[in-house]
Coordinates of C-alpha atoms in Angstrom, one line a residue:
Chain A
M114 CA 25.4 1.2 6.7
S115 CA 22.0 2.3 5.7
V116 CA 20.8 -0.8 4.0
K117 CA 22.4 -4.2 4.7
V118 CA 21.1 -7.3 3.0
Q119 CA 22.6 -10.5 4.0
H120 CA 22.1 -13.9 2.4
L121 CA 18.5 -13.0 1.5
I122 CA 16.4 -15.8 0.2
K123 CA 12.8 -15.7 -0.8
T124 CA 11.0 -18.7 -2.1
Y125 CA 7.5 -18.9 -3.5
N126 CA 6.4 -22.5 -3.1
T127 CA 9.6 -24.2 -4.3
Q128 CA 10.8 -21.5 -6.7
H129 CA 13.6 -19.3 -5.6
A130 CA 12.7 -15.7 -6.4
V131 CA 15.7 -14.3 -4.6
D132 CA 18.5 -16.7 -3.9
D133 CA 21.2 -15.8 -1.4
V134 CA 21.7 -12.2 -2.3
S135 CA 23.9 -10.0 -0.1
F136 CA 24.8 -6.3 -0.6
E137 CA 25.1 -3.1 1.2
A138 CA 24.1 0.5 0.3
H139 CA 25.6 3.5 2.0
A140 CA 24.5 7.0 2.7
G141 CA 25.5 9.4 -0.1
E142 CA 25.3 6.9 -2.9
V143 CA 22.8 5.9 -5.5
L144 CA 22.7 2.2 -6.0
G145 CA 21.4 0.9 -9.3
F146 CA 19.5 -2.4 -9.0
L147 CA 19.7 -4.1 -12.3
G148 CA 18.3 -7.2 -13.8
P149 CA 16.1 -8.6 -16.5
N150 CA 12.4 -8.8 -15.8
G151 CA 11.5 -11.4 -13.2
A152 CA 15.1 -11.4 -11.8
G153 CA 13.9 -10.6 -8.3
K154 CA 14.4 -6.9 -8.2
T155 CA 10.9 -6.0 -7.0
T156 CA 10.8 -8.9 -4.6
T157 CA 14.0 -7.7 -2.9
M158 CA 12.7 -4.2 -2.7
K159 CA 9.4 -5.4 -1.2
I160 CA 11.4 -7.2 1.5
I161 CA 13.6 -4.2 2.2
T162 CA 10.5 -2.0 2.7
G163 CA 8.9 -4.6 5.0
Y164 CA 6.0 -5.5 2.7
L165 CA 7.0 -9.1 2.2
P166 CA 8.8 -11.3 4.7
Q167 CA 12.0 -13.1 3.5
S168 CA 12.3 -16.9 3.7
A169 CA 15.8 -16.7 5.1
G170 CA 18.5 -14.1 5.6
T171 CA 18.4 -10.7 7.3
V172 CA 17.8 -7.2 6.0
Q173 CA 18.7 -4.2 8.1
V174 CA 17.6 -0.6 7.3
C175 CA 19.4 2.1 9.3
G176 CA 20.4 -0.6 11.8
F177 CA 16.8 -1.8 12.3
D178 CA 15.9 -5.3 11.3
V179 CA 13.0 -5.2 8.9
V180 CA 11.1 -8.0 10.6
S181 CA 11.7 -7.7 14.3
Q182 CA 11.9 -3.8 14.3
S183 CA 9.6 -3.4 11.4
I184 CA 8.0 0.0 12.4
E185 CA 11.3 1.6 13.1
S186 CA 12.8 0.5 9.9
R187 CA 9.7 1.5 7.9
A188 CA 9.9 5.0 9.5
C189 CA 13.3 5.7 7.8
V190 CA 12.3 4.4 4.3
G191 CA 10.7 6.3 1.5
Y192 CA 9.2 4.0 -1.0
L193 CA 8.0 4.4 -4.6
P194 CA 6.5 1.0 -5.5
E195 CA 6.4 -0.4 -9.0
H196 CA 3.5 1.0 -11.0
N197 CA 3.3 3.9 -8.5
P198 CA 0.0 3.2 -6.8
L199 CA -2.0 6.3 -5.8
Y200 CA -5.4 7.1 -4.4
R201 CA -6.9 8.5 -7.6
D202 CA -9.8 10.3 -6.0
M203 CA -7.5 12.3 -3.6
Y204 CA -6.1 15.7 -4.3
V205 CA -2.3 16.2 -4.6
L206 CA -1.9 18.3 -1.5
E207 CA -4.4 16.2 0.5
Y208 CA -2.5 13.0 -0.4
L209 CA 0.8 14.4 0.7
Q210 CA -0.8 15.6 4.0
F211 CA -2.2 12.1 4.5
A212 CA 1.3 10.5 3.9
G213 CA 2.8 13.0 6.3
G214 CA 0.1 12.2 8.9
L215 CA 1.0 8.5 8.7
H216 CA 4.7 9.3 9.3
G217 CA 3.8 11.7 12.1
V218 CA 5.6 14.6 10.3
K219 CA 5.5 17.8 12.1
N220 CA 4.5 20.9 10.1
V221 CA 3.0 18.7 7.5
N222 CA 1.7 21.6 5.4
K223 CA 5.1 23.3 5.2
R224 CA 6.8 20.0 4.3
A225 CA 4.2 19.2 1.7
D226 CA 4.7 22.6 0.1
E227 CA 8.4 22.0 0.0
M228 CA 8.0 18.7 -1.7
I229 CA 5.5 20.1 -4.2
E230 CA 8.0 22.7 -5.1
R231 CA 10.9 20.3 -5.3
T232 CA 9.0 18.0 -7.7
G233 CA 7.6 20.8 -9.8
L234 CA 4.0 20.2 -8.9
Q235 CA 3.1 23.8 -8.0
S236 CA 0.4 24.3 -10.6
H237 CA -1.1 20.9 -9.8
R238 CA -1.4 21.0 -6.0
H239 CA -5.2 21.4 -6.0
K240 CA -5.8 18.9 -8.8
Q241 CA -7.2 15.4 -8.3
I242 CA -4.6 12.8 -8.9
N243 CA -6.9 11.3 -11.4
E244 CA -6.5 14.4 -13.6
L245 CA -2.7 14.2 -13.7
S246 CA -0.7 12.8 -16.6
K247 CA 1.6 9.9 -15.9
G248 CA 4.7 12.0 -15.5
Y249 CA 3.0 14.2 -12.9
R250 CA 1.7 11.2 -11.0
Q251 CA 5.2 9.9 -10.9
R252 CA 6.2 13.2 -9.3
V253 CA 3.5 12.8 -6.7
G254 CA 4.9 9.3 -6.0
L255 CA 8.3 10.7 -5.5
A256 CA 7.0 13.6 -3.4
Q257 CA 5.3 11.2 -1.0
A258 CA 8.4 9.0 -0.8
M259 CA 10.6 12.0 0.2
L260 CA 8.0 13.8 2.4
H261 CA 9.1 12.5 5.8
D262 CA 12.8 13.1 4.9
P263 CA 13.8 9.4 5.0
K264 CA 17.4 8.3 5.2
V265 CA 16.7 5.6 2.7
L266 CA 14.8 5.9 -0.6
I267 CA 13.7 2.7 -2.4
L268 CA 12.5 3.6 -5.9
D269 CA 11.2 0.8 -8.1
E270 CA 11.5 2.0 -11.7
P271 CA 11.1 5.7 -11.0
T272 CA 11.3 6.9 -14.6
S273 CA 9.1 4.4 -16.3
G274 CA 6.6 6.0 -18.5
L275 CA 8.1 9.5 -18.5
D276 CA 9.0 11.6 -21.5
P277 CA 12.6 12.3 -22.2
N278 CA 12.5 15.8 -20.6
Q279 CA 10.8 14.5 -17.5
I280 CA 13.4 11.6 -17.3
V281 CA 16.2 14.2 -17.3
E282 CA 14.5 16.2 -14.5
I283 CA 13.7 13.2 -12.3
R284 CA 17.3 11.8 -12.7
Q285 CA 18.7 15.1 -11.6
L286 CA 16.4 15.0 -8.6
I287 CA 17.5 11.5 -7.7
R288 CA 21.2 12.5 -8.1
D289 CA 20.6 15.4 -5.8
L290 CA 18.9 13.1 -3.3
G291 CA 21.8 10.7 -3.5
K292 CA 24.2 13.2 -2.2
E293 CA 23.0 12.9 1.4
K294 CA 20.7 9.9 1.4
T295 CA 20.9 6.2 0.4
V296 CA 19.0 5.7 -2.8
I297 CA 18.3 2.3 -4.2
L298 CA 16.7 2.4 -7.6
S299 CA 15.7 -0.5 -9.8
T300 CA 15.6 -0.1 -13.5
H301 CA 16.0 -2.0 -16.7
I302 CA 17.1 1.2 -18.6
L303 CA 20.8 0.8 -18.7
G304 CA 21.6 4.3 -19.6
E305 CA 19.9 5.3 -16.4
V306 CA 22.4 3.4 -14.4
E307 CA 25.3 5.1 -16.1
A308 CA 23.6 8.5 -15.8
V309 CA 22.5 8.3 -12.2
C310 CA 24.1 5.5 -10.2
D311 CA 27.4 5.3 -8.4
R312 CA 27.3 1.6 -8.0
A313 CA 25.4 -1.2 -9.6
V314 CA 24.1 -4.5 -8.2
I315 CA 23.1 -6.8 -11.0
I316 CA 20.9 -9.9 -10.2
N317 CA 19.8 -12.6 -12.6
K318 CA 17.3 -15.4 -11.8
G319 CA 17.5 -14.4 -8.1
K320 CA 21.2 -14.6 -7.9
L321 CA 23.7 -11.8 -7.4
V322 CA 26.0 -11.6 -10.4
A323 CA 27.7 -8.3 -9.9
D324 CA 28.2 -5.6 -7.2
S325 CA 30.7 -2.9 -7.9
P326 CA 31.1 0.7 -8.9
I327 CA 30.1 1.4 -12.5
E328 CA 33.6 2.3 -13.6
A329 CA 35.1 -0.8 -12.0
L330 CA 32.4 -2.9 -13.6
K331 CA 33.3 -1.6 -17.0
Q332 CA 37.0 -2.2 -16.5
Q333 CA 36.4 -5.7 -15.1
F334 CA 34.4 -6.6 -18.2
S335 CA 36.7 -5.2 -20.7
G336 CA 39.0 -8.1 -20.0
Q337 CA 40.5 -7.4 -23.4
N338 CA 41.1 -4.3 -25.4
L339 CA 39.4 -4.1 -28.7
V340 CA 40.8 -1.7 -31.3
T341 CA 39.1 -1.1 -34.6
V342 CA 41.3 0.0 -37.4
E343 CA 40.8 0.8 -41.1
F344 CA 43.6 1.3 -43.6
S345 CA 43.4 2.8 -47.0
Q346 CA 45.2 -0.2 -48.5
S347 CA 44.6 -3.8 -47.9
V348 CA 46.8 -5.6 -45.4
N349 CA 47.0 -9.3 -44.5
E350 CA 46.4 -11.0 -41.2
K351 CA 50.0 -12.0 -40.7
Q352 CA 51.3 -8.5 -40.9
L353 CA 48.8 -7.4 -38.3
L354 CA 49.7 -10.2 -35.9
G355 CA 53.3 -9.0 -36.2
I356 CA 52.4 -5.9 -34.2
S357 CA 53.5 -6.3 -30.6
H358 CA 50.9 -7.3 -27.9
I359 CA 48.2 -8.2 -30.5
Q360 CA 46.6 -11.5 -29.6
S361 CA 44.2 -12.0 -32.4
V362 CA 42.7 -10.1 -35.3
K363 CA 39.3 -10.3 -36.9
K364 CA 38.4 -9.0 -40.4
L365 CA 35.4 -6.7 -40.2
G366 CA 35.3 -5.4 -43.7
E367 CA 37.4 -4.9 -46.9
R368 CA 40.1 -3.0 -45.1
R369 CA 38.7 -2.9 -41.6
W370 CA 40.1 -5.0 -38.8
Q371 CA 39.4 -5.6 -35.1
L372 CA 42.5 -6.1 -33.1
V373 CA 42.4 -7.8 -29.7
S374 CA 45.0 -7.3 -27.0
D375 CA 45.1 -7.6 -23.3
V376 CA 43.9 -4.9 -21.0
K377 CA 47.3 -3.6 -19.9
N378 CA 48.5 -2.6 -23.2
D379 CA 47.1 0.1 -25.4
V380 CA 48.1 -1.0 -28.9
R381 CA 47.0 2.1 -30.7
A382 CA 50.5 3.7 -30.7
D383 CA 52.0 0.4 -32.1
V384 CA 49.3 0.3 -34.8
F385 CA 50.1 3.8 -35.8
A386 CA 53.9 3.0 -35.9
F387 CA 53.0 -0.1 -38.0
A388 CA 51.1 2.0 -40.4
V389 CA 53.9 4.6 -40.8
S390 CA 56.6 2.0 -41.3
N391 CA 54.5 0.1 -43.9
Q392 CA 53.4 3.4 -45.6
L393 CA 49.8 2.8 -45.0
T394 CA 47.2 5.5 -44.5
L395 CA 45.1 5.1 -41.4
L396 CA 41.4 6.0 -42.0
E397 CA 40.1 5.0 -38.6
L398 CA 41.6 4.0 -35.3
H399 CA 39.6 3.7 -32.1
K400 CA 39.3 1.8 -28.9
E401 CA 36.0 0.1 -28.3
V402 CA 34.5 1.0 -24.9
F403 CA 32.4 -1.7 -23.1
S404 CA 28.9 -0.3 -22.4
V405 CA 26.8 -1.2 -19.5
E406 CA 24.6 -3.0 -22.1
D407 CA 27.4 -5.4 -23.0
I408 CA 28.1 -6.1 -19.4
F409 CA 24.4 -6.6 -18.6
Q410 CA 24.0 -9.0 -21.6
Q411 CA 27.1 -11.0 -20.7
L412 CA 26.1 -11.3 -17.0
T413 CA 22.5 -12.1 -17.5
R414 CA 22.5 -14.4 -20.5
Chain B
M254 CA -23.8 -12.8 40.5
P255 CA -20.0 -12.3 41.1
T256 CA -19.1 -13.0 37.5
T257 CA -21.3 -10.1 36.3
A258 CA -19.7 -7.8 38.9
L259 CA -16.3 -8.8 37.6
L260 CA -17.4 -8.2 34.1
K261 CA -18.7 -4.8 35.0
I262 CA -15.3 -3.9 36.6
L263 CA -13.6 -5.2 33.5
L264 CA -15.8 -3.0 31.4
V265 CA -15.1 0.1 33.4
V266 CA -11.4 -0.6 33.1
A267 CA -11.8 -1.1 29.4
A268 CA -13.8 2.1 29.0
F269 CA -11.2 4.0 31.0
S270 CA -8.2 2.7 29.1
A271 CA -10.1 3.5 25.9
L272 CA -10.4 7.1 27.1
M273 CA -6.7 7.2 27.9
L274 CA -6.0 6.3 24.3
V275 CA -7.9 9.3 22.9
P276 CA -4.9 11.7 23.0
R277 CA -2.7 9.0 21.5
F278 CA -5.2 8.5 18.8
F279 CA -4.9 12.0 17.5
R280 CA -1.1 11.7 17.1
S281 CA -1.0 8.2 15.7
G282 CA -1.6 7.0 12.2
I283 CA -5.1 6.0 13.1
S284 CA -6.4 9.5 12.9
A285 CA -4.6 10.1 9.5
I286 CA -6.4 7.0 8.1
Y287 CA -9.7 7.9 9.7
K288 CA -9.6 11.4 8.2
K289 CA -8.7 10.1 4.8
E290 CA -11.5 7.6 4.8
I291 CA -14.1 10.1 6.0
N292 CA -12.9 12.5 3.2
A293 CA -13.1 9.7 0.7
F294 CA -16.7 8.9 1.7
F295 CA -17.8 12.4 1.0
A296 CA -15.6 12.9 -2.1
S297 CA -17.0 9.9 -3.8
F298 CA -20.6 10.6 -2.8
I299 CA -20.8 7.2 -1.0
G300 CA -21.3 9.1 2.2
Y301 CA -24.2 11.2 0.9
V302 CA -25.8 8.3 -0.8
V303 CA -25.7 6.1 2.3
I304 CA -27.0 8.8 4.6
G305 CA -29.6 9.8 2.0
V306 CA -30.9 6.3 1.3
F307 CA -31.1 5.4 4.9
L308 CA -33.1 8.5 5.8
V309 CA -35.4 8.3 2.9
I310 CA -36.3 4.6 3.6
M311 CA -36.6 5.3 7.4
G312 CA -38.7 8.4 6.7
L313 CA -41.1 6.5 4.3
V314 CA -41.5 3.6 6.7
M315 CA -41.9 5.8 9.8
W316 CA -44.3 8.4 8.5
V317 CA -45.7 7.4 5.1
F318 CA -46.3 3.7 4.6
P319 CA -49.6 3.0 6.4
D320 CA -48.6 -0.6 7.4
Y321 CA -45.8 0.6 9.6
S322 CA -46.3 4.4 10.0
V323 CA -46.3 5.8 13.5
L324 CA -49.2 8.0 12.5
D325 CA -51.4 5.1 11.7
S326 CA -50.3 2.8 14.5
N327 CA -51.5 5.3 17.1
Y328 CA -48.7 4.4 19.5
A329 CA -46.1 6.9 20.6
S330 CA -43.2 4.5 20.0
L331 CA -40.1 4.2 17.8
E332 CA -40.6 0.5 17.4
T333 CA -40.7 0.7 13.6
L334 CA -37.3 2.5 13.5
F335 CA -35.6 -0.1 15.7
S336 CA -37.0 -3.1 13.9
M337 CA -36.4 -1.8 10.4
A338 CA -32.9 -0.2 10.9
P339 CA -31.0 -3.6 11.3
M340 CA -32.5 -4.8 8.0
I341 CA -31.4 -1.7 6.2
F342 CA -28.0 -1.7 7.9
M343 CA -27.6 -5.3 6.7
F344 CA -27.3 -3.9 3.1
L345 CA -26.1 -0.4 3.7
I346 CA -23.2 -1.1 6.0
P347 CA -21.6 -3.6 3.6
A348 CA -21.9 -0.9 0.9
V349 CA -20.0 1.5 3.2
T350 CA -17.3 -1.0 4.2
M351 CA -16.8 -2.9 0.9
R352 CA -14.2 -0.5 -0.5
S353 CA -12.1 -0.1 2.7
F354 CA -9.6 -2.8 1.8
A355 CA -10.8 -4.2 -1.5
E356 CA -10.1 -1.0 -3.3
E357 CA -6.6 -0.6 -1.7
K358 CA -5.8 -4.1 -2.9
Q359 CA -7.2 -3.5 -6.3
S360 CA -5.2 -0.3 -6.9
G361 CA -2.1 -1.5 -5.2
T362 CA -2.1 1.3 -2.6
I363 CA -2.2 -1.3 0.1
E364 CA 1.5 -1.9 -0.5
L365 CA 2.3 1.8 0.3
L366 CA -0.1 1.8 3.3
T367 CA 1.4 -1.3 4.9
T368 CA 5.0 -0.1 4.5
R369 CA 4.3 3.1 6.4
P370 CA 5.3 3.1 10.1
V371 CA 1.9 2.1 11.3
T372 CA 0.8 -1.3 12.6
D373 CA -1.9 -3.4 10.9
W374 CA -4.1 -2.8 13.9
Q375 CA -3.9 0.9 13.4
I376 CA -4.8 0.6 9.8
V377 CA -7.8 -1.6 10.6
A378 CA -8.9 0.6 13.5
G379 CA -8.7 3.8 11.4
K380 CA -10.8 2.3 8.6
Y381 CA -13.3 0.7 11.0
L382 CA -13.9 3.8 13.0
A383 CA -14.4 5.8 9.8
C384 CA -17.1 3.3 8.6
L385 CA -18.7 3.3 12.0
A386 CA -18.7 7.1 12.1
L387 CA -20.5 7.3 8.7
V388 CA -23.2 5.0 10.0
V389 CA -23.5 7.1 13.2
F390 CA -23.9 10.2 10.9
A391 CA -26.8 8.5 9.2
L392 CA -28.4 7.6 12.5
L393 CA -28.1 11.0 14.1
P394 CA -30.9 12.7 12.2
T395 CA -33.4 10.1 13.5
V396 CA -33.2 11.9 16.8
L397 CA -35.7 14.2 15.1
Y398 CA -38.1 11.3 15.0
Y399 CA -37.8 10.9 18.7
I400 CA -38.6 14.6 19.2
T401 CA -41.6 14.4 16.8
V402 CA -43.0 11.3 18.5
Y403 CA -42.4 12.9 21.9
V404 CA -44.4 16.0 20.9
L405 CA -47.1 13.9 19.2
G406 CA -47.6 11.7 22.3
Q407 CA -50.9 12.1 24.3
P408 CA -50.2 13.4 26.8
Q409 CA -47.1 15.0 25.5
G410 CA -43.8 13.1 26.3
N411 CA -45.7 9.9 27.0
L412 CA -43.1 7.4 25.6
D413 CA -40.6 5.0 27.0
S414 CA -37.5 7.2 26.8
G415 CA -35.3 4.7 28.7
G416 CA -36.3 2.0 26.2
I417 CA -35.5 4.2 23.3
L418 CA -32.1 5.1 24.7
G419 CA -31.4 1.4 25.2
S420 CA -32.5 0.7 21.7
Y421 CA -30.2 3.4 20.3
I422 CA -27.3 1.9 22.2
G423 CA -28.2 -1.5 20.9
L424 CA -28.4 -0.2 17.4
L425 CA -25.0 1.4 17.8
F426 CA -23.6 -1.9 18.9
L427 CA -25.3 -3.7 16.0
A428 CA -23.9 -1.1 13.6
G429 CA -20.5 -1.6 15.2
S430 CA -20.7 -5.4 14.7
F431 CA -21.9 -5.1 11.1
S432 CA -19.1 -2.6 10.3
A433 CA -16.5 -5.0 11.8
I434 CA -17.9 -7.8 9.7
G435 CA -17.9 -5.6 6.6
V436 CA -14.3 -4.5 7.0
F437 CA -13.3 -8.1 7.5
A438 CA -15.1 -9.2 4.3
S439 CA -13.4 -6.4 2.4
S440 CA -10.0 -7.5 3.6
L441 CA -10.6 -11.0 2.1
T442 CA -10.8 -9.9 -1.5
N443 CA -9.8 -7.3 -4.0
N444 CA -13.2 -7.1 -5.6
Q445 CA -15.7 -4.7 -4.0
I446 CA -18.8 -6.6 -5.2
V447 CA -17.5 -9.8 -3.7
A448 CA -16.8 -7.9 -0.5
F449 CA -20.3 -6.5 -0.5
V450 CA -22.1 -9.8 -1.1
L451 CA -19.9 -11.6 1.5
A452 CA -20.5 -8.9 4.1
T453 CA -24.3 -9.0 3.6
F454 CA -24.3 -12.7 3.9
L455 CA -22.1 -12.7 7.0
C456 CA -24.3 -10.0 8.6
F457 CA -27.4 -12.1 7.9
L458 CA -25.7 -15.1 9.3
V459 CA -24.7 -13.5 12.6
Y460 CA -27.8 -11.4 12.9
L461 CA -30.7 -13.8 12.1
S462 CA -29.5 -17.3 11.3
F463 CA -29.2 -18.4 14.9
D464 CA -32.8 -17.6 15.5
F465 CA -33.9 -19.7 12.6
L466 CA -31.5 -22.5 13.5
S467 CA -32.9 -22.6 17.0
A468 CA -36.2 -23.7 15.6
L469 CA -34.7 -26.9 14.3
P470 CA -36.1 -30.0 16.1
I471 CA -32.7 -30.9 17.7
F472 CA -32.6 -27.5 19.5
Y473 CA -36.2 -26.6 19.9
G474 CA -37.5 -26.7 23.4
K475 CA -34.1 -27.9 24.7
T476 CA -31.2 -25.7 23.9
D477 CA -32.8 -23.2 21.6
D478 CA -32.1 -20.4 24.0
I479 CA -28.4 -21.1 23.9
V480 CA -28.4 -21.3 20.1
Q481 CA -30.2 -18.0 19.9
S482 CA -27.7 -16.3 22.2
F483 CA -25.0 -16.7 19.6
G484 CA -26.9 -14.4 17.3
I485 CA -27.0 -10.6 17.3
Q486 CA -30.8 -10.5 17.3
Y487 CA -31.1 -12.0 20.7
H488 CA -28.8 -9.5 22.3
Y489 CA -30.1 -6.6 20.3
S490 CA -33.7 -7.2 21.5
S491 CA -32.4 -7.7 25.0
I492 CA -30.7 -4.3 25.0
S493 CA -33.7 -2.7 23.3
R494 CA -35.8 -3.4 26.4
G495 CA -33.8 -0.6 28.0
V496 CA -31.7 -2.7 30.3
I497 CA -28.0 -2.6 29.5
D498 CA -27.0 -6.1 30.5
T499 CA -23.2 -6.6 30.7
R500 CA -23.6 -10.0 28.9
D501 CA -25.0 -8.2 25.9
V502 CA -22.3 -5.6 25.9
V503 CA -19.6 -8.2 26.3
Y504 CA -21.2 -10.2 23.4
F505 CA -21.2 -7.2 21.1
L506 CA -17.6 -6.2 22.0
S507 CA -16.5 -9.8 21.4
I508 CA -18.1 -9.9 18.0
I509 CA -16.4 -6.6 17.1
V510 CA -13.0 -7.6 18.4
L511 CA -13.3 -11.0 16.8
F512 CA -13.9 -9.7 13.4
L513 CA -11.3 -6.9 13.6
A514 CA -8.7 -9.4 14.8
A515 CA -9.7 -11.6 11.8
T516 CA -9.2 -8.5 9.6
V517 CA -5.7 -7.9 11.0
L518 CA -4.9 -11.6 10.4
S519 CA -6.2 -11.5 6.9
L520 CA -4.2 -8.3 6.2
G521 CA -1.1 -10.0 7.4
R522 CA -1.8 -12.9 5.0
R523 CA 1.0 -11.8 2.7
R524 CA 3.5 -12.6 5.5
W525 CA 2.4 -16.2 5.9

């Protein structure tokens, strides 16, 4: 278990920022940490990295408690904080060497070169961080997080402020990292979770509302099957309800209907048979797929 | 006095263990922070400005302004240097130390720094040593003044070298104390100007205020000596006489440790 969070509670004055959250993250997986703004994502990450102390509960990173074995646990974490703070007057290479020095990395120069190559900063290594665009700064932030080859990477909104091409590159990088390391990334871009993460932890108002693989999450939330169908001729509701397994119907347009059935049964074959037997022409027939957006909205409303 | 003997032994032990720490220093995070801070001083010109301003003021006072100048006073002494330097340090050292934590807090880099596998003590020590080193760099060229006055003496070399050495040691301790105060002030705020003003005020308080306080009627003629001994001035002038008294050394070390410990506490405030 690379990261183990148990009954984590963080209170500011009387307000619960994080309220009894438990989850685990394992090596070789990318965990998406989802939630609306102010849900407690960043607070949880700050506790995991040892920046803030929790009010109650325990957090273990690589088997080390983040409070009592703080230095050991910090040594195996790479952290990209929200807003990616950097020393603006330092040079890229100089900054990476500094980060390596703090972690006691041997062969700092070689390692820094590797990271520069991996994050595509080759032509910027001798530039001042000040001169870099936001996308390149984000790469510097990632490079410093990976520099000491940590087992756990905590990335707080790693793709914020990047252009679409950069987002694709960084996501690929994170996926590659996730093959061997434990990556926890927070985001409010839902497409990112689908594109990068194996598992999602969703929190809302400090409380854990979901923790499961993305696919399972989708199935779980499509508690019913929705099929949209359009005929060339008009049909009435009664006829449609006559089709087996259909629980309810909803009129969407002149000849468009939404048919609801339970998860187990795919009614499309029955709908087709119905159309044939009634000599109706099918213009459209498709099954609605629940998106992560729908799940997110349902859970965090 | 047995207590002084004990203190001396303690001091030797402290110095020895400090020496033992030197190799560890180069491997630990302290050296990484120290190097980064020194580089930052010279990358942002703060370093050059501080050294330049200090030397220009010292040069003017020592050799040009007739009221203070060595050439006009006709005495082969560095008295002017040692009486003026603390006043300049009172403003210059806060200018050196003001960014050490305030800037990190302002830019948010403190979050990354404090989540590295280094203790808060190492962070404070690295930054403190860098500030102190910069002040020492500024002080080093004044050795030229000593050589000049040495040559100008009549007969040549007719000056109190022991006293001067003592004064340099005193000045180093004073700079060390001011740096600790400055680093502490910087850790209290995320605004560099607030850090500067606060540090200057605290330096003034610790350096001079006890002397002024001792003149109050409730102390004067009774306990004014004790009140004075709380201030840096008292111990600085004591060391400047050329006698390294353990009491003065212990005083300066206590001030430094006190303010650095306060800095570590203030840095850990987020954990309260």
